[in-house]
GROMACS .gro file of N, CA and C in nm:
model
  393
    1MET      N    1  -0.182   0.570  -0.427
    1MET     CA    2  -0.223   0.700  -0.390
    1MET      C    3  -0.091   0.804  -0.406
    2SER      N    4  -0.113   0.892  -0.491
    2SER     CA    5  -0.034   1.011  -0.520
    2SER      C    6  -0.065   1.124  -0.469
    3GLN      N    7   0.027   1.224  -0.452
    3GLN     CA    8  -0.021   1.329  -0.383
    3GLN      C    9  -0.033   1.437  -0.469
    4PRO      N   10  -0.142   1.512  -0.430
    4PRO     CA   11  -0.143   1.618  -0.552
    4PRO      C   12  -0.020   1.717  -0.584
    5THR      N   13  -0.023   1.776  -0.722
    5THR     CA   14   0.052   1.864  -0.768
    5THR      C   15   0.046   2.025  -0.683
    6THR      N   16   0.142   2.061  -0.629
    6THR     CA   17   0.126   2.192  -0.579
    6THR      C   18   0.213   2.316  -0.658
    7SER      N   19   0.184   2.421  -0.615
    7SER     CA   20   0.240   2.534  -0.677
    7SER      C   21   0.401   2.544  -0.588
    8ALA      N   22   0.490   2.632  -0.686
    8ALA     CA   23   0.624   2.636  -0.651
    8ALA      C   24   0.622   2.679  -0.523
    9ALA      N   25   0.547   2.797  -0.485
    9ALA     CA   26   0.550   2.844  -0.354
    9ALA      C   27   0.529   2.774  -0.236
   10ALA      N   28   0.470   2.646  -0.259
   10ALA     CA   29   0.426   2.565  -0.153
   10ALA      C   30   0.528   2.417  -0.145
   11PRO      N   31   0.653   2.438  -0.127
   11PRO     CA   32   0.743   2.305  -0.149
   11PRO      C   33   0.669   2.192  -0.060
   12THR      N   34   0.698   2.075  -0.115
   12THR     CA   35   0.680   1.959  -0.031
   12THR      C   36   0.793   1.870   0.033
   13PHE      N   37   0.910   1.879  -0.030
   13PHE     CA   38   1.032   1.800   0.018
   13PHE      C   39   1.125   1.895   0.080
   14TYR      N   40   1.189   1.884   0.210
   14TYR     CA   41   1.266   1.950   0.275
   14TYR      C   42   1.391   1.845   0.326
   15PRO      N   43   1.476   1.878   0.276
   15PRO     CA   44   1.604   1.831   0.353
   15PRO      C   45   1.649   1.875   0.472
   16MET      N   46   1.700   1.750   0.555
   16MET     CA   47   1.689   1.793   0.695
   16MET      C   48   1.865   1.731   0.726
   17LEU      N   49   1.946   1.817   0.747
   17LEU     CA   50   2.062   1.790   0.802
   17LEU      C   51   2.101   1.782   0.952
   18ARG      N   52   2.163   1.719   1.016
   18ARG     CA   53   2.200   1.690   1.158
   18ARG      C   54   2.362   1.725   1.176
   19TYR      N   55   2.393   1.822   1.266
   19TYR     CA   56   2.505   1.872   1.272
   19TYR      C   57   2.575   1.836   1.428
   20LYS      N   58   2.675   1.807   1.427
   20LYS     CA   59   2.762   1.790   1.578
   20LYS      C   60   2.754   1.932   1.651
   21ASN      N   61   2.750   2.036   1.583
   21ASN     CA   62   2.756   2.188   1.653
   21ASN      C   63   2.670   2.235   1.576
   22ALA      N   64   2.537   2.213   1.566
   22ALA     CA   65   2.437   2.317   1.500
   22ALA      C   66   2.433   2.439   1.532
   23PRO      N   67   2.431   2.495   1.620
   23PRO     CA   68   2.457   2.628   1.650
   23PRO      C   69   2.545   2.685   1.554
   24ALA      N   70   2.698   2.626   1.555
   24ALA     CA   71   2.772   2.706   1.498
   24ALA      C   72   2.786   2.664   1.360
   25ALA      N   73   2.709   2.550   1.265
   25ALA     CA   74   2.671   2.530   1.153
   25ALA      C   75   2.585   2.646   1.100
   26ILE      N   76   2.497   2.688   1.182
   26ILE     CA   77   2.402   2.805   1.148
   26ILE      C   78   2.468   2.907   1.101
   27LYS      N   79   2.542   2.960   1.188
   27LYS     CA   80   2.638   3.078   1.182
   27LYS      C   81   2.718   3.052   1.035
   28TRP      N   82   2.790   2.947   1.028
   28TRP     CA   83   2.888   2.926   0.921
   28TRP      C   84   2.813   2.903   0.790
   29LEU      N   85   2.689   2.847   0.796
   29LEU     CA   86   2.612   2.853   0.660
   29LEU      C   87   2.560   2.991   0.618
   30ALA      N   88   2.537   3.054   0.703
   30ALA     CA   89   2.494   3.215   0.675
   30ALA      C   90   2.634   3.282   0.629
   31ALA      N   91   2.743   3.259   0.686
   31ALA     CA   92   2.872   3.335   0.654
   31ALA      C   93   2.911   3.294   0.507
   32ALA      N   94   2.914   3.150   0.512
   32ALA     CA   95   3.004   3.102   0.388
   32ALA      C   96   2.888   3.091   0.254
   33PHE      N   97   2.761   3.060   0.285
   33PHE     CA   98   2.682   3.025   0.162
   33PHE      C   99   2.554   3.138   0.163
   34GLY      N  100   2.550   3.223   0.264
   34GLY     CA  101   2.446   3.308   0.250
   34GLY      C  102   2.313   3.271   0.299
   35PHE      N  103   2.295   3.160   0.365
   35PHE     CA  104   2.169   3.098   0.419
   35PHE      C  105   2.116   3.207   0.527
   36GLU      N  106   1.982   3.233   0.523
   36GLU     CA  107   1.925   3.320   0.636
   36GLU      C  108   1.840   3.223   0.723
   37GLU      N  109   1.856   3.296   0.860
   37GLU     CA  110   1.763   3.210   0.964
   37GLU      C  111   1.618   3.246   0.956
   38HIS      N  112   1.561   3.139   0.947
   38HIS     CA  113   1.412   3.143   0.944
   38HIS      C  114   1.336   3.126   1.083
   39LEU      N  115   1.397   3.016   1.138
   39LEU     CA  116   1.336   2.976   1.251
   39LEU      C  117   1.431   2.895   1.341
   40VAL      N  118   1.455   2.924   1.442
   40VAL     CA  119   1.553   2.829   1.536
   40VAL      C  120   1.496   2.810   1.678
   41VAL      N  121   1.478   2.681   1.699
   41VAL     CA  122   1.411   2.609   1.814
   41VAL      C  123   1.524   2.565   1.909
   42PRO      N  124   1.578   2.650   1.996
   42PRO     CA  125   1.679   2.586   2.071
   42PRO      C  126   1.622   2.454   2.167
   43GLY      N  127   1.756   2.349   2.168
   43GLY     CA  128   1.716   2.208   2.251
   43GLY      C  129   1.814   2.236   2.388
   44PRO      N  130   1.787   2.137   2.465
   44PRO     CA  131   1.877   2.111   2.586
   44PRO      C  132   2.014   2.161   2.559
   45GLU      N  133   2.082   2.200   2.659
   45GLU     CA  134   2.215   2.214   2.675
   45GLU      C  135   2.295   2.258   2.552
   46GLY      N  136   2.264   2.395   2.481
   46GLY     CA  137   2.299   2.446   2.374
   46GLY      C  138   2.286   2.390   2.253
   47THR      N  139   2.201   2.285   2.256
   47THR     CA  140   2.176   2.223   2.109
   47THR      C  141   2.081   2.290   2.027
   48VAL      N  142   2.054   2.239   1.910
   48VAL     CA  143   1.947   2.294   1.843
   48VAL      C  144   1.832   2.186   1.811
   49ALA      N  145   1.712   2.190   1.885
   49ALA     CA  146   1.606   2.097   1.831
   49ALA      C  147   1.560   2.077   1.719
   50HIS      N  148   1.543   2.208   1.640
   50HIS     CA  149   1.491   2.231   1.492
   50HIS      C  150   1.542   2.372   1.454
   51ALA      N  151   1.582   2.380   1.318
   51ALA     CA  152   1.580   2.496   1.271
   51ALA      C  153   1.562   2.505   1.136
   52GLU      N  154   1.516   2.628   1.051
   52GLU     CA  155   1.492   2.624   0.919
   52GLU      C  156   1.572   2.734   0.872
   53LEU      N  157   1.655   2.731   0.792
   53LEU     CA  158   1.698   2.831   0.691
   53LEU      C  159   1.675   2.830   0.569
   54ARG      N  160   1.675   2.953   0.532
   54ARG     CA  161   1.662   2.992   0.375
   54ARG      C  162   1.732   3.028   0.285
   55PHE      N  163   1.721   3.007   0.153
   55PHE     CA  164   1.808   3.060   0.052
   55PHE      C  165   1.717   3.051  -0.066
   56GLY      N  166   1.690   3.187  -0.093
   56GLY     CA  167   1.572   3.218  -0.225
   56GLY      C  168   1.457   3.179  -0.162
   57THR      N  169   1.411   3.114  -0.263
   57THR     CA  170   1.271   3.032  -0.216
   57THR      C  171   1.269   2.897  -0.158
   58GLY      N  172   1.410   2.840  -0.149
   58GLY     CA  173   1.417   2.712  -0.097
   58GLY      C  174   1.429   2.697   0.071
   59ILE      N  175   1.406   2.612   0.128
   59ILE     CA  176   1.414   2.598   0.268
   59ILE      C  177   1.489   2.463   0.304
   60PHE      N  178   1.577   2.465   0.396
   60PHE     CA  179   1.584   2.345   0.461
   60PHE      C  180   1.616   2.342   0.606
   61MET      N  181   1.606   2.223   0.659
   61MET     CA  182   1.569   2.208   0.816
   61MET      C  183   1.710   2.128   0.858
   62LEU      N  184   1.742   2.166   0.973
   62LEU     CA  185   1.850   2.123   1.020
   62LEU      C  186   1.833   2.102   1.175
   63GLY      N  187   1.937   2.029   1.257
   63GLY     CA  188   1.913   2.010   1.398
   63GLY      C  189   2.051   1.956   1.467
   64SER      N  190   2.057   1.936   1.601
   64SER     CA  191   2.172   1.889   1.649
   64SER      C  192   2.158   1.733   1.641
   65GLN      N  193   2.278   1.682   1.629
   65GLN     CA  194   2.285   1.502   1.631
   65GLN      C  195   2.240   1.454   1.758
   66LYS      N  196   2.154   1.330   1.763
   66LYS     CA  197   2.121   1.269   1.872
   66LYS      C  198   2.112   1.149   1.855
   67ASP      N  199   2.127   1.065   1.966
   67ASP     CA  200   2.074   0.911   1.934
   67ASP      C  201   1.939   0.881   1.958
   68ASP      N  202   1.881   0.870   1.841
   68ASP     CA  203   1.729   0.842   1.794
   68ASP      C  204   1.719   0.763   1.672
   69ILE      N  205   1.599   0.772   1.633
   69ILE     CA  206   1.575   0.675   1.527
   69ILE      C  207   1.679   0.674   1.409
   70TYR      N  208   1.732   0.817   1.377
   70TYR     CA  209   1.833   0.840   1.271
   70TYR      C  210   1.952   0.804   1.309
   71GLY      N  211   1.979   0.770   1.430
   71GLY     CA  212   2.144   0.744   1.471
   71GLY      C  213   2.218   0.866   1.437
   72ASN      N  214   2.310   0.887   1.404
   72ASN     CA  215   2.406   0.981   1.378
   72ASN      C  216   2.418   1.001   1.230
   73ALA      N  217   2.325   0.962   1.150
   73ALA     CA  218   2.319   1.021   1.027
   73ALA      C  219   2.322   1.150   0.975
   74GLY      N  220   2.402   1.190   0.882
   74GLY     CA  221   2.381   1.356   0.877
   74GLY      C  222   2.262   1.392   0.778
   75MET      N  223   2.204   1.321   0.715
   75MET     CA  224   2.079   1.346   0.629
   75MET      C  225   1.946   1.268   0.666
   76ALA      N  226   1.838   1.359   0.706
   76ALA     CA  227   1.739   1.280   0.727
   76ALA      C  228   1.607   1.362   0.657
   77PRO      N  229   1.578   1.312   0.532
   77PRO     CA  230   1.467   1.379   0.435
   77PRO      C  231   1.354   1.387   0.499
   78TYR      N  232   1.280   1.493   0.503
   78TYR     CA  233   1.147   1.528   0.558
   78TYR      C  234   1.071   1.571   0.437
   79VAL      N  235   0.935   1.491   0.407
   79VAL     CA  236   0.848   1.512   0.326
   79VAL      C  237   0.719   1.550   0.372
   80TYR      N  238   0.657   1.625   0.324
   80TYR     CA  239   0.491   1.672   0.349
   80TYR      C  240   0.403   1.580   0.266
   81VAL      N  241   0.327   1.514   0.336
   81VAL     CA  242   0.213   1.462   0.271
   81VAL      C  243   0.101   1.485   0.371
   82ARG      N  244  -0.015   1.508   0.277
   82ARG     CA  245  -0.149   1.538   0.334
   82ARG      C  246  -0.202   1.469   0.464
   83ASP      N  247  -0.223   1.318   0.383
   83ASP     CA  248  -0.260   1.197   0.488
   83ASP      C  249  -0.194   1.114   0.526
   84ILE      N  250  -0.126   1.110   0.642
   84ILE     CA  251  -0.019   1.052   0.705
   84ILE      C  252  -0.038   0.912   0.730
   85ASP      N  253  -0.180   0.892   0.750
   85ASP     CA  254  -0.201   0.775   0.799
   85ASP      C  255  -0.223   0.660   0.667
   86ALA      N  256  -0.272   0.706   0.571
   86ALA     CA  257  -0.302   0.641   0.429
   86ALA      C  258  -0.137   0.621   0.375
   87HIS      N  259  -0.067   0.723   0.410
   87HIS     CA  260   0.044   0.711   0.338
   87HIS      C  261   0.166   0.616   0.425
   88CYS      N  262   0.143   0.626   0.528
   88CYS     CA  263   0.228   0.512   0.623
   88CYS      C  264   0.167   0.355   0.574
   89ALA      N  265   0.028   0.346   0.573
   89ALA     CA  266  -0.015   0.220   0.526
   89ALA      C  267   0.049   0.160   0.395
   90ARG      N  268   0.059   0.256   0.318
   90ARG     CA  269   0.120   0.229   0.159
   90ARG      C  270   0.247   0.198   0.201
   91ALA      N  271   0.318   0.270   0.259
   91ALA     CA  272   0.468   0.252   0.291
   91ALA      C  273   0.499   0.114   0.349
   92ARG      N  274   0.393   0.070   0.441
   92ARG     CA  275   0.407  -0.057   0.516
   92ARG      C  276   0.385  -0.172   0.416
   93ALA      N  277   0.282  -0.168   0.320
   93ALA     CA  278   0.245  -0.228   0.257
   93ALA      C  279   0.339  -0.271   0.131
   94ALA      N  280   0.402  -0.161   0.100
   94ALA     CA  281   0.538  -0.201   0.004
   94ALA      C  282   0.655  -0.261   0.088
   95GLY      N  283   0.656  -0.296   0.232
   95GLY     CA  284   0.788  -0.367   0.275
   95GLY      C  285   0.888  -0.221   0.376
   96ALA      N  286   0.818  -0.105   0.350
   96ALA     CA  287   0.906  -0.026   0.461
   96ALA      C  288   0.905  -0.049   0.595
   97VAL      N  289   1.013  -0.032   0.673
   97VAL     CA  290   0.972  -0.036   0.804
   97VAL      C  291   0.966   0.077   0.867
   98ILE      N  292   0.855   0.073   0.950
   98ILE     CA  293   0.802   0.203   1.025
   98ILE      C  294   0.870   0.201   1.151
   99VAL      N  295   0.955   0.290   1.160
   99VAL     CA  296   1.039   0.313   1.290
   99VAL      C  297   0.988   0.401   1.380
  100ARG      N  298   0.881   0.464   1.384
  100ARG     CA  299   0.811   0.571   1.431
  100ARG      C  300   0.670   0.580   1.393
  101GLU      N  301   0.579   0.517   1.459
  101GLU     CA  302   0.452   0.528   1.394
  101GLU      C  303   0.377   0.647   1.399
  102PRO      N  304   0.260   0.669   1.316
  102PRO     CA  305   0.190   0.795   1.305
  102PRO      C  306   0.174   0.865   1.450
  103PHE      N  307   0.204   0.983   1.458
  103PHE     CA  308   0.181   1.041   1.597
  103PHE      C  309   0.151   1.196   1.581
  104ASP      N  310   0.097   1.256   1.653
  104ASP     CA  311   0.045   1.410   1.680
  104ASP      C  312   0.176   1.462   1.744
  105THR      N  313   0.220   1.567   1.694
  105THR     CA  314   0.318   1.644   1.779
  105THR      C  315   0.262   1.765   1.826
  106ASP      N  316   0.330   1.814   1.922
  106ASP     CA  317   0.287   1.914   2.014
  106ASP      C  318   0.283   2.063   1.948
  107TYR      N  319   0.341   2.060   1.808
  107TYR     CA  320   0.322   2.178   1.715
  107TYR      C  321   0.207   2.160   1.623
  108GLY      N  322   0.128   2.083   1.622
  108GLY     CA  323   0.015   2.052   1.517
  108GLY      C  324   0.033   1.953   1.414
  109SER      N  325   0.142   1.907   1.392
  109SER     CA  326   0.183   1.820   1.256
  109SER      C  327   0.140   1.674   1.334
  110ARG      N  328   0.140   1.590   1.211
  110ARG     CA  329   0.116   1.477   1.221
  110ARG      C  330   0.210   1.410   1.159
  111ASP      N  331   0.293   1.299   1.209
  111ASP     CA  332   0.424   1.257   1.139
  111ASP      C  333   0.424   1.092   1.150
  112TYR      N  334   0.534   1.043   1.080
  112TYR     CA  335   0.578   0.920   1.125
  112TYR      C  336   0.723   0.905   1.040
  113ALA      N  337   0.781   0.798   1.056
  113ALA     CA  338   0.923   0.738   1.030
  113ALA      C  339   0.928   0.597   0.974
  114ALA      N  340   1.019   0.595   0.861
  114ALA     CA  341   1.025   0.464   0.790
  114ALA      C  342   1.151   0.473   0.743
  115ARG      N  343   1.204   0.331   0.759
  115ARG     CA  344   1.336   0.307   0.677
  115ARG      C  345   1.309   0.282   0.518
  116ASP      N  346   1.385   0.329   0.413
  116ASP     CA  347   1.370   0.276   0.293
  116ASP      C  348   1.453   0.143   0.279
  117CYS      N  349   1.440   0.102   0.147
  117CYS     CA  350   1.529  -0.017   0.089
  117CYS      C  351   1.652  -0.075   0.127
  118GLU      N  352   1.705   0.066   0.163
  118GLU     CA  353   1.860   0.044   0.226
  118GLU      C  354   1.897   0.099   0.355
  119GLY      N  355   1.789   0.130   0.402
  119GLY     CA  356   1.819   0.153   0.585
  119GLY      C  357   1.785   0.277   0.596
  120HIS      N  358   1.784   0.378   0.512
  120HIS     CA  359   1.770   0.523   0.528
  120HIS      C  360   1.647   0.547   0.576
  121VAL      N  361   1.664   0.647   0.685
  121VAL     CA  362   1.506   0.689   0.768
  121VAL      C  363   1.461   0.827   0.673
  122TRP      N  364   1.347   0.799   0.667
  122TRP     CA  365   1.296   0.907   0.595
  122TRP      C  366   1.153   0.987   0.704
  123SER      N  367   1.124   1.103   0.728
  123SER     CA  368   1.034   1.149   0.788
  123SER      C  369   0.907   1.182   0.705
  124PHE      N  370   0.778   1.166   0.738
  124PHE     CA  371   0.695   1.247   0.654
  124PHE      C  372   0.587   1.280   0.774
  125GLY      N  373   0.535   1.404   0.715
  125GLY     CA  374   0.451   1.475   0.786
  125GLY      C  375   0.355   1.568   0.768
  126THR      N  376   0.271   1.660   0.847
  126THR     CA  377   0.197   1.744   0.775
  126THR      C  378   0.219   1.867   0.789
  127TYR      N  379   0.365   1.868   0.877
  127TYR     CA  380   0.432   2.038   0.910
  127TYR      C  381   0.493   2.080   0.767
  128ARG      N  382   0.448   2.199   0.746
  128ARG     CA  383   0.525   2.290   0.616
  128ARG      C  384   0.580   2.411   0.678
  129PRO      N  385   0.686   2.434   0.651
  129PRO     CA  386   0.755   2.583   0.702
  129PRO      C  387   0.689   2.691   0.642
  130ALA      N  388   0.649   2.783   0.699
  130ALA     CA  389   0.585   2.918   0.661
  130ALA      C  390   0.654   2.962   0.540
  131PRO      N  391   0.593   2.993   0.445
  131PRO     CA  392   0.651   3.084   0.318
  131PRO      C  393   0.726   3.214   0.353
   0.00000   0.00000   0.00000
């Protein structure tokens, strides 16, 4: 099952970084590298649940580090796919360890997460940041 090719205006791959101090990282990335805030969703106790920063036509997502399926890994790639359930079945059949079964989010996406052949956690979902 391959994913259809999409235009450059609709990316399908979004790097996601975790920061110990995400609010400070957002400010620093803007000042140092010229990133612009696109969306920031506050989390509990001054953390960032989810943020999207833009640079030109690119976007990347970030959030505060927390103890979850990703551990304290700094990188957690997110990939848009249209059919989460079929994609998850394909990953499982290829030997991927599914660490979060497909589920519906409260913001309208359907997601799942899996470990790759070396243990890195990847998230897949139907969410796409608005252009």
